[in-house]
């Protein structure tokens, strides 16, 4: 069902944009980009400038971020990890300062080194977006200029010397503070604080990282009903957005999407005949009616929007398929996590309902957890008794970039609660793909020439926003300049809820060049595979095929990377004086936002790779796909 609730990015302005861009009623608040200021690392206080928040954290919490960066010689990536480590610990109710003190006072491995700390804890975190390395370069340049002019400008030399002295004093004060903290902690023999510092110091444990992981585990359960008011407001707005008919018309009119589900449900009689089917997020009821037409004996459609559930029931009745009139379909309005029981017959209609579909192999064993995935935090719900179990679970749960809207957690909850052992999940496989994109992929070049006029200021503003928020728009095949690579595959029959959060490596190369890579293009495929279907079906959102209402997700790079095939000579690989890379490598992280319910955080780390084996500077960009209450 998801996929159209979030509007396309505001720079989707060309003629190929789909109609959902014109619907302001769905997630009205999403495009608000008002900064809430700089948030303290240790509290809820917010400030209007970087200097204010740094001064506050130093005065109120005894931590100077600039000095700590200098002490550990942290680059931009290291600083992002440090910020997210601190925020994760604080969000989990832990105090990260003892571990920070231990790391500063000895040669132990720093606790923020794990790549999971590249995933932002706070949406639109101004501290992460600050260019710390550029700040250092400016300071170095200023210091050099001051030294060069020492003979003619004593005042500038004095100022530079004063700044250096202040920085040295700050570093010394920080070291003294850390030593005091360490001494206090270690003096508490047997205390939790002493154990924490000792673990970090001798490398025997995760230290604060363990507390962080435990806290994240406690708060990372996205499958349960939201406990806080903000999450509840977002859920209310989310389900309300699906009560409008325009969204459902867009989804129903998407032939790639709808035909794939129809074929999977109507062309697999060995799976559907006599089966009990659960349709999670049934919307207008179209998938439930496909299942009934495919031979299902009983179908239960569930939707969290009370209004659309009423219309689904009316649609079912109008087609003679309602259970009240002897048909197979019943529609229920509820979140699947809050449903106490399914309206199923007291016993299976025949023996087939509890049998494995003929010719269907058992699900494969669970795959090893991906490197960088969040630790398992969610516990599966208790399995319903046999008379309350279904044979087939179907859902159209996919959102932009596959995982936006976090509906997959509800599907996995329904699988663990209501699907019988060996039952089928449709679709049962989902794959995320990544490819290099040209300038045209983002659509931002539209503003270079608008009826003969340059609107460069608009383009620059949209580029700035695109380095914080992913662009959702249709991408033409000609704007994909590399072969795609699959960065993640999900097995919906076996995966855990926390497997939705992942980090995966990639390597992209081009077949012709030189050409500039301006962005990375992301899309997904889902499979109704031969594991459950005698007639397998594939649903693809690739830009190389017909467009769907999911379109594609574009991740803008900070600067274009000129690329060329490795076979080209160095001279042939140069373009406009730019050195050509033979590959773009890096890591893509996607995680459910810990800050905002149903939002998605995407972190891209990348670097150019050259024919001589050298590499360009690592770059990190954090993109949000978010909703507001």
XYZ file of C-alpha atoms in Angstrom, residues 46-494:
449
model
C 18.636 24.284 21.298
C 20.662 27.299 20.223
C 20.754 29.650 17.282
C 24.405 29.156 16.375
C 27.208 26.628 16.470
C 29.259 28.738 18.860
C 26.389 28.950 21.355
C 25.777 25.208 21.526
C 29.496 24.410 21.797
C 29.899 26.954 24.591
C 26.855 25.535 26.394
C 28.069 21.928 26.218
C 31.477 22.967 27.510
C 30.091 25.059 30.374
C 27.163 22.846 31.396
C 28.536 19.394 30.624
C 32.305 19.844 30.649
C 32.758 18.710 27.064
C 34.441 20.765 24.345
C 33.736 19.226 20.955
C 36.385 21.189 19.065
C 39.078 20.333 21.590
C 38.101 16.669 21.635
C 38.229 16.536 17.832
C 41.691 18.058 17.878
C 42.885 15.655 20.568
C 41.797 12.609 18.556
C 42.637 14.161 15.164
C 39.130 13.435 13.904
C 38.183 14.007 10.285
C 34.626 14.732 9.121
C 33.602 11.063 9.253
C 35.110 10.561 12.684
C 33.292 13.646 13.940
C 29.960 12.372 12.603
C 30.547 9.038 14.346
C 31.437 10.814 17.599
C 28.312 13.017 17.477
C 26.025 10.059 16.785
C 27.734 7.963 19.460
C 27.085 10.653 22.064
C 23.492 11.190 20.942
C 22.794 7.434 20.899
C 24.124 7.021 24.431
C 22.137 9.998 25.734
C 18.952 8.756 24.017
C 19.466 5.374 25.711
C 19.739 7.031 29.120
C 23.501 6.487 29.413
C 26.174 9.085 30.161
C 28.851 8.812 27.446
C 31.362 11.073 29.187
C 33.105 8.382 31.246
C 33.780 6.363 28.103
C 34.929 9.511 26.309
C 37.219 10.253 29.236
C 38.652 6.752 29.148
C 39.270 6.988 25.416
C 41.052 10.303 25.921
C 43.150 9.062 28.816
C 44.531 5.854 27.333
C 45.213 4.098 24.066
C 42.009 2.034 24.081
C 39.981 1.689 20.912
C 37.532 4.559 20.654
C 33.937 3.433 21.290
C 32.430 5.379 18.378
C 34.423 3.625 15.650
C 31.563 1.312 14.604
C 29.948 2.262 11.279
C 26.507 2.128 12.875
C 27.361 5.563 14.253
C 27.278 6.905 10.700
C 23.499 6.572 10.917
C 22.032 9.814 12.263
C 20.203 9.731 15.564
C 18.555 13.118 15.073
C 16.902 14.312 11.873
C 18.414 17.519 10.455
C 21.250 17.498 12.998
C 23.020 20.811 12.416
C 26.178 19.563 14.170
C 26.489 16.780 11.587
C 25.881 19.090 8.651
C 28.605 21.502 9.759
C 31.759 21.196 7.624
C 34.340 20.627 10.344
C 37.201 20.027 7.929
C 36.456 23.238 6.058
C 36.540 25.045 9.393
C 40.026 23.623 10.049
C 41.216 24.671 6.606
C 39.950 28.197 7.182
C 41.707 28.361 10.550
C 44.923 27.052 9.015
C 44.696 29.577 6.191
C 44.053 32.380 8.663
C 47.002 31.290 10.765
C 49.228 31.158 7.674
C 48.117 34.600 6.607
C 48.794 35.919 10.093
C 52.315 34.476 10.066
C 52.988 35.841 6.595
C 51.956 39.314 7.679
C 53.684 39.243 11.030
C 56.209 41.835 9.939
C 53.608 44.332 8.797
C 50.657 43.589 11.041
C 51.478 43.019 14.695
C 47.800 43.086 15.562
C 46.979 40.143 13.307
C 49.897 38.182 14.736
C 48.707 38.915 18.227
C 45.184 37.749 17.350
C 46.448 34.517 15.808
C 48.675 33.902 18.778
C 45.780 34.561 21.109
C 43.596 32.057 19.268
C 46.326 29.412 19.415
C 46.887 30.053 23.098
C 43.152 29.812 23.767
C 42.973 26.511 21.897
C 45.933 25.117 23.829
C 44.347 26.221 27.085
C 41.067 24.601 26.078
C 42.838 21.347 25.284
C 44.673 21.364 28.586
C 41.470 22.100 30.487
C 39.741 19.253 28.691
C 42.548 16.814 29.466
C 42.476 17.850 33.116
C 38.716 17.426 33.242
C 38.956 13.983 31.657
C 41.624 12.891 34.099
C 39.479 14.039 37.016
C 36.478 12.152 35.610
C 38.577 9.047 35.113
C 39.966 9.250 38.620
C 36.504 9.652 40.122
C 35.169 6.752 38.104
C 38.030 4.407 38.906
C 37.854 5.273 42.594
C 34.352 3.791 42.768
C 35.428 0.172 43.051
C 32.743 -2.225 41.977
C 30.584 0.607 40.709
C 28.992 0.548 37.286
C 30.868 3.692 36.312
C 34.228 2.160 37.202
C 33.391 -1.007 35.278
C 32.361 1.070 32.288
C 35.627 2.998 32.178
C 37.686 -0.118 32.863
C 36.038 -2.001 29.989
C 36.815 0.760 27.533
C 40.330 1.157 28.863
C 41.318 -2.493 28.544
C 39.215 -3.264 25.470
C 37.405 -6.115 27.244
C 33.919 -4.898 26.425
C 31.795 -2.426 24.586
C 31.767 0.060 27.442
C 29.204 2.734 26.810
C 28.620 1.149 23.452
C 27.024 -1.800 25.214
C 24.710 0.492 27.109
C 23.962 2.287 23.877
C 23.107 -0.943 22.088
C 20.880 -2.015 24.935
C 19.119 1.316 24.940
C 18.697 1.259 21.189
C 17.320 -2.241 21.454
C 14.814 -1.157 24.020
C 13.647 1.732 21.901
C 13.990 0.313 18.421
C 10.807 -1.730 18.225
C 8.967 -0.218 15.281
C 6.497 -3.076 14.972
C 4.580 -2.237 18.149
C 1.916 0.409 18.474
C 3.530 3.843 19.114
C 3.731 4.703 22.782
C 4.433 8.401 22.586
C 2.147 11.165 21.410
C 4.357 12.320 18.539
C 4.443 8.834 17.041
C 0.695 8.532 17.505
C 0.124 11.828 15.689
C 2.303 10.641 12.823
C 0.416 7.358 12.645
C -2.912 9.185 12.651
C -1.726 11.441 9.829
C -0.250 8.463 7.969
C -3.450 6.424 7.978
C -5.536 9.526 7.306
C -3.492 10.209 4.164
C -4.577 6.818 2.835
C -8.232 7.706 3.294
C -8.041 9.957 0.213
C -8.965 8.395 -3.105
C -6.296 10.115 -5.206
C -3.561 8.028 -3.600
C -5.438 4.806 -4.253
C -6.182 5.811 -7.815
C -2.451 6.366 -8.433
C -1.651 2.943 -7.002
C -4.435 1.151 -8.871
C -3.495 2.918 -12.121
C 0.108 1.710 -11.713
C -0.149 -1.288 -14.054
C 3.323 -2.615 -13.234
C 2.372 -2.811 -9.571
C -1.214 -3.978 -9.886
C -0.634 -6.514 -12.657
C 2.195 -8.111 -10.648
C -0.059 -8.662 -7.642
C -2.954 -9.849 -9.813
C -0.746 -12.415 -11.569
C 0.754 -13.648 -8.296
C -2.694 -14.148 -6.744
C -4.651 -15.402 -9.756
C -2.096 -17.495 -11.641
C -0.949 -19.683 -8.740
C -3.885 -22.009 -8.013
C -1.806 -24.568 -6.103
C -1.026 -21.812 -3.582
C -4.412 -20.056 -3.415
C -7.040 -22.753 -3.930
C -8.869 -23.308 -0.629
C -6.358 -21.159 1.274
C -6.825 -18.681 4.080
C -5.339 -15.317 3.112
C -4.455 -12.263 5.196
C -4.137 -8.938 3.297
C -2.216 -6.403 5.432
C -2.955 -2.803 4.418
C -5.790 -3.807 2.123
C -6.708 -0.280 0.971
C -9.581 -0.436 -1.495
C -9.619 -4.244 -1.222
C -8.160 -4.957 -4.658
C -5.634 -7.575 -3.473
C -8.263 -9.291 -1.332
C -10.546 -9.534 -4.371
C -7.668 -10.868 -6.523
C -7.098 -13.552 -3.855
C -10.789 -14.465 -3.839
C -10.810 -14.694 -7.630
C -7.674 -16.839 -7.385
C -9.548 -19.451 -5.338
C -8.988 -18.464 -1.696
C -11.572 -19.893 0.692
C -11.249 -17.116 3.287
C -9.691 -13.650 2.979
C -9.249 -11.122 5.779
C -8.320 -7.588 4.730
C -6.892 -5.259 7.400
C -6.387 -1.510 7.065
C -5.481 1.118 9.652
C -7.649 3.774 7.983
C -11.225 3.392 9.203
C -12.590 5.354 6.251
C -10.840 3.385 3.520
C -11.725 0.121 5.285
C -15.419 1.052 4.997
C -15.037 1.632 1.280
C -13.110 -1.633 0.901
C -16.007 -3.461 2.542
C -18.431 -1.685 0.210
C -16.311 -2.659 -2.818
C -16.214 -6.273 -1.651
C -19.987 -6.320 -1.150
C -20.634 -4.681 -4.537
C -18.778 -7.550 -6.194
C -20.623 -10.275 -4.302
C -17.566 -11.300 -2.276
C -18.498 -10.164 1.253
C -18.576 -12.817 3.970
C -21.988 -11.549 5.120
C -23.412 -12.612 1.764
C -21.648 -15.968 1.661
C -18.461 -14.678 0.029
C -14.919 -15.214 1.274
C -13.838 -11.660 2.253
C -14.061 -9.821 5.568
C -12.537 -6.355 6.035
C -11.323 -5.149 9.437
C -10.230 -1.630 10.406
C -7.268 -1.907 12.781
C -3.522 -1.724 13.074
C -2.347 -5.279 12.685
C -0.372 -5.023 15.927
C -3.556 -4.179 17.840
C -5.751 -6.917 16.377
C -6.791 -9.447 19.039
C -8.181 -12.107 16.669
C -8.869 -12.723 12.989
C -12.479 -13.225 11.828
C -11.816 -16.754 10.570
C -13.980 -19.879 10.616
C -13.608 -21.881 13.823
C -11.870 -24.718 11.965
C -10.155 -25.096 8.579
C -12.618 -25.503 5.738
C -10.801 -28.611 4.535
C -7.526 -30.384 5.085
C -5.806 -28.348 2.390
C -5.845 -25.207 4.468
C -3.217 -26.574 6.851
C -1.077 -28.302 4.235
C 2.039 -26.985 2.571
C 1.131 -26.001 -1.027
C 2.026 -28.790 -3.428
C 5.477 -28.585 -4.881
C 6.533 -25.755 -2.589
C 9.972 -26.212 -1.034
C 10.403 -25.140 2.592
C 11.777 -21.668 3.241
C 15.576 -21.465 3.242
C 17.363 -21.044 6.566
C 17.825 -17.474 7.773
C 20.817 -15.692 6.313
C 23.586 -14.349 8.491
C 22.934 -10.826 9.712
C 24.462 -8.223 7.421
C 27.532 -6.382 8.614
C 26.519 -3.110 10.168
C 22.921 -4.170 10.810
C 21.407 -3.024 14.062
C 21.363 -5.659 16.825
C 18.199 -7.707 17.155
C 15.845 -5.764 19.395
C 12.340 -6.905 18.553
C 10.838 -10.062 19.954
C 8.360 -11.881 17.699
C 4.759 -11.896 18.956
C 3.237 -15.093 20.273
C 2.046 -17.341 17.467
C -1.742 -17.504 17.211
C -3.392 -20.910 17.733
C -3.763 -23.063 14.593
C -7.408 -22.139 14.059
C -6.332 -18.466 13.895
C -3.501 -18.981 11.413
C -3.535 -18.237 7.680
C -1.836 -19.955 4.740
C -0.893 -16.874 2.724
C 0.118 -13.387 3.838
C -0.037 -10.734 1.109
C 0.761 -7.041 1.414
C 1.751 -4.127 -0.774
C 3.946 -2.545 1.898
C 6.742 -0.957 -0.132
C 7.498 2.751 0.179
C 9.901 5.119 -1.543
C 13.424 3.670 -1.467
C 11.620 0.447 -0.436
C 11.702 1.119 3.319
C 10.174 4.585 3.769
C 7.052 4.566 5.975
C 8.212 1.547 8.041
C 5.242 -0.644 7.082
C 7.488 -3.678 6.649
C 7.603 -4.038 10.438
C 3.833 -4.507 10.503
C 4.052 -7.171 7.796
C 6.713 -9.069 9.740
C 4.587 -8.798 12.877
C 1.634 -10.269 10.980
C 3.881 -13.045 9.644
C 5.099 -14.005 13.119
C 1.649 -13.745 14.685
C -0.817 -15.057 12.111
C 1.004 -17.031 9.370
C 1.133 -20.778 9.874
C 4.550 -22.516 9.810
C 5.556 -22.980 6.179
C 2.970 -20.469 4.977
C 3.648 -18.134 2.056
C 4.584 -14.456 2.159
C 3.771 -12.495 -1.019
C 6.071 -10.990 -2.135
C 8.791 -13.004 -0.414
C 11.978 -11.287 -1.660
C 12.892 -7.592 -1.910
C 16.130 -6.186 -3.334
C 17.617 -2.697 -3.232
C 19.699 -1.500 -6.200
C 22.127 1.384 -6.651
C 23.634 2.954 -9.785
C 25.550 6.075 -10.767
C 23.495 8.955 -12.144
C 24.334 11.815 -14.501
C 23.378 15.440 -13.904
C 19.986 14.801 -15.465
C 19.055 12.199 -12.835
C 18.361 14.823 -10.171
C 16.366 17.132 -12.464
C 18.261 20.129 -11.074
C 19.668 21.088 -14.483
C 16.146 22.235 -15.402
C 16.928 25.517 -13.644
C 20.012 26.263 -15.734
C 17.919 27.408 -18.669
C 14.239 28.232 -18.140
C 12.906 29.591 -21.420
C 16.288 31.189 -22.047
C 16.742 32.542 -18.491
C 19.122 31.278 -15.840
C 17.589 30.537 -12.438
C 20.811 29.445 -10.809
C 19.801 30.690 -7.373
C 16.854 28.290 -7.367
C 19.088 25.416 -8.452
C 21.626 26.155 -5.723
C 18.910 26.281 -3.075
C 17.491 22.950 -4.218
C 20.975 21.428 -4.326
C 21.541 22.468 -0.727
C 18.268 20.849 0.309
C 19.060 17.720 -1.729
C 22.186 17.187 0.392
C 19.865 16.776 3.366
C 16.819 15.120 1.867
C 16.669 12.435 -0.764
C 15.048 13.410 -4.059
C 12.058 11.310 -5.145
C 11.444 11.614 -8.872
C 11.305 9.625 -12.129
C 14.769 9.014 -13.595
C 15.220 8.312 -17.302
C 17.270 5.279 -18.343
C 19.694 7.547 -20.224
C 20.604 9.257 -16.960
C 21.858 6.016 -15.391
C 25.552 5.818 -16.321
C 26.698 2.612 -14.591
C 25.558 -0.954 -14.263
C 23.359 -1.322 -11.166
C 24.528 -3.240 -8.144
C 22.300 -4.983 -5.608
C 23.252 -3.598 -2.204
C 20.730 -5.486 -0.080
C 18.365 -8.440 -0.369
C 15.585 -9.176 2.133
C 13.990 -12.599 2.606
C 10.551 -11.756 3.997
C 9.949 -15.368 5.015
C 12.881 -15.438 7.428
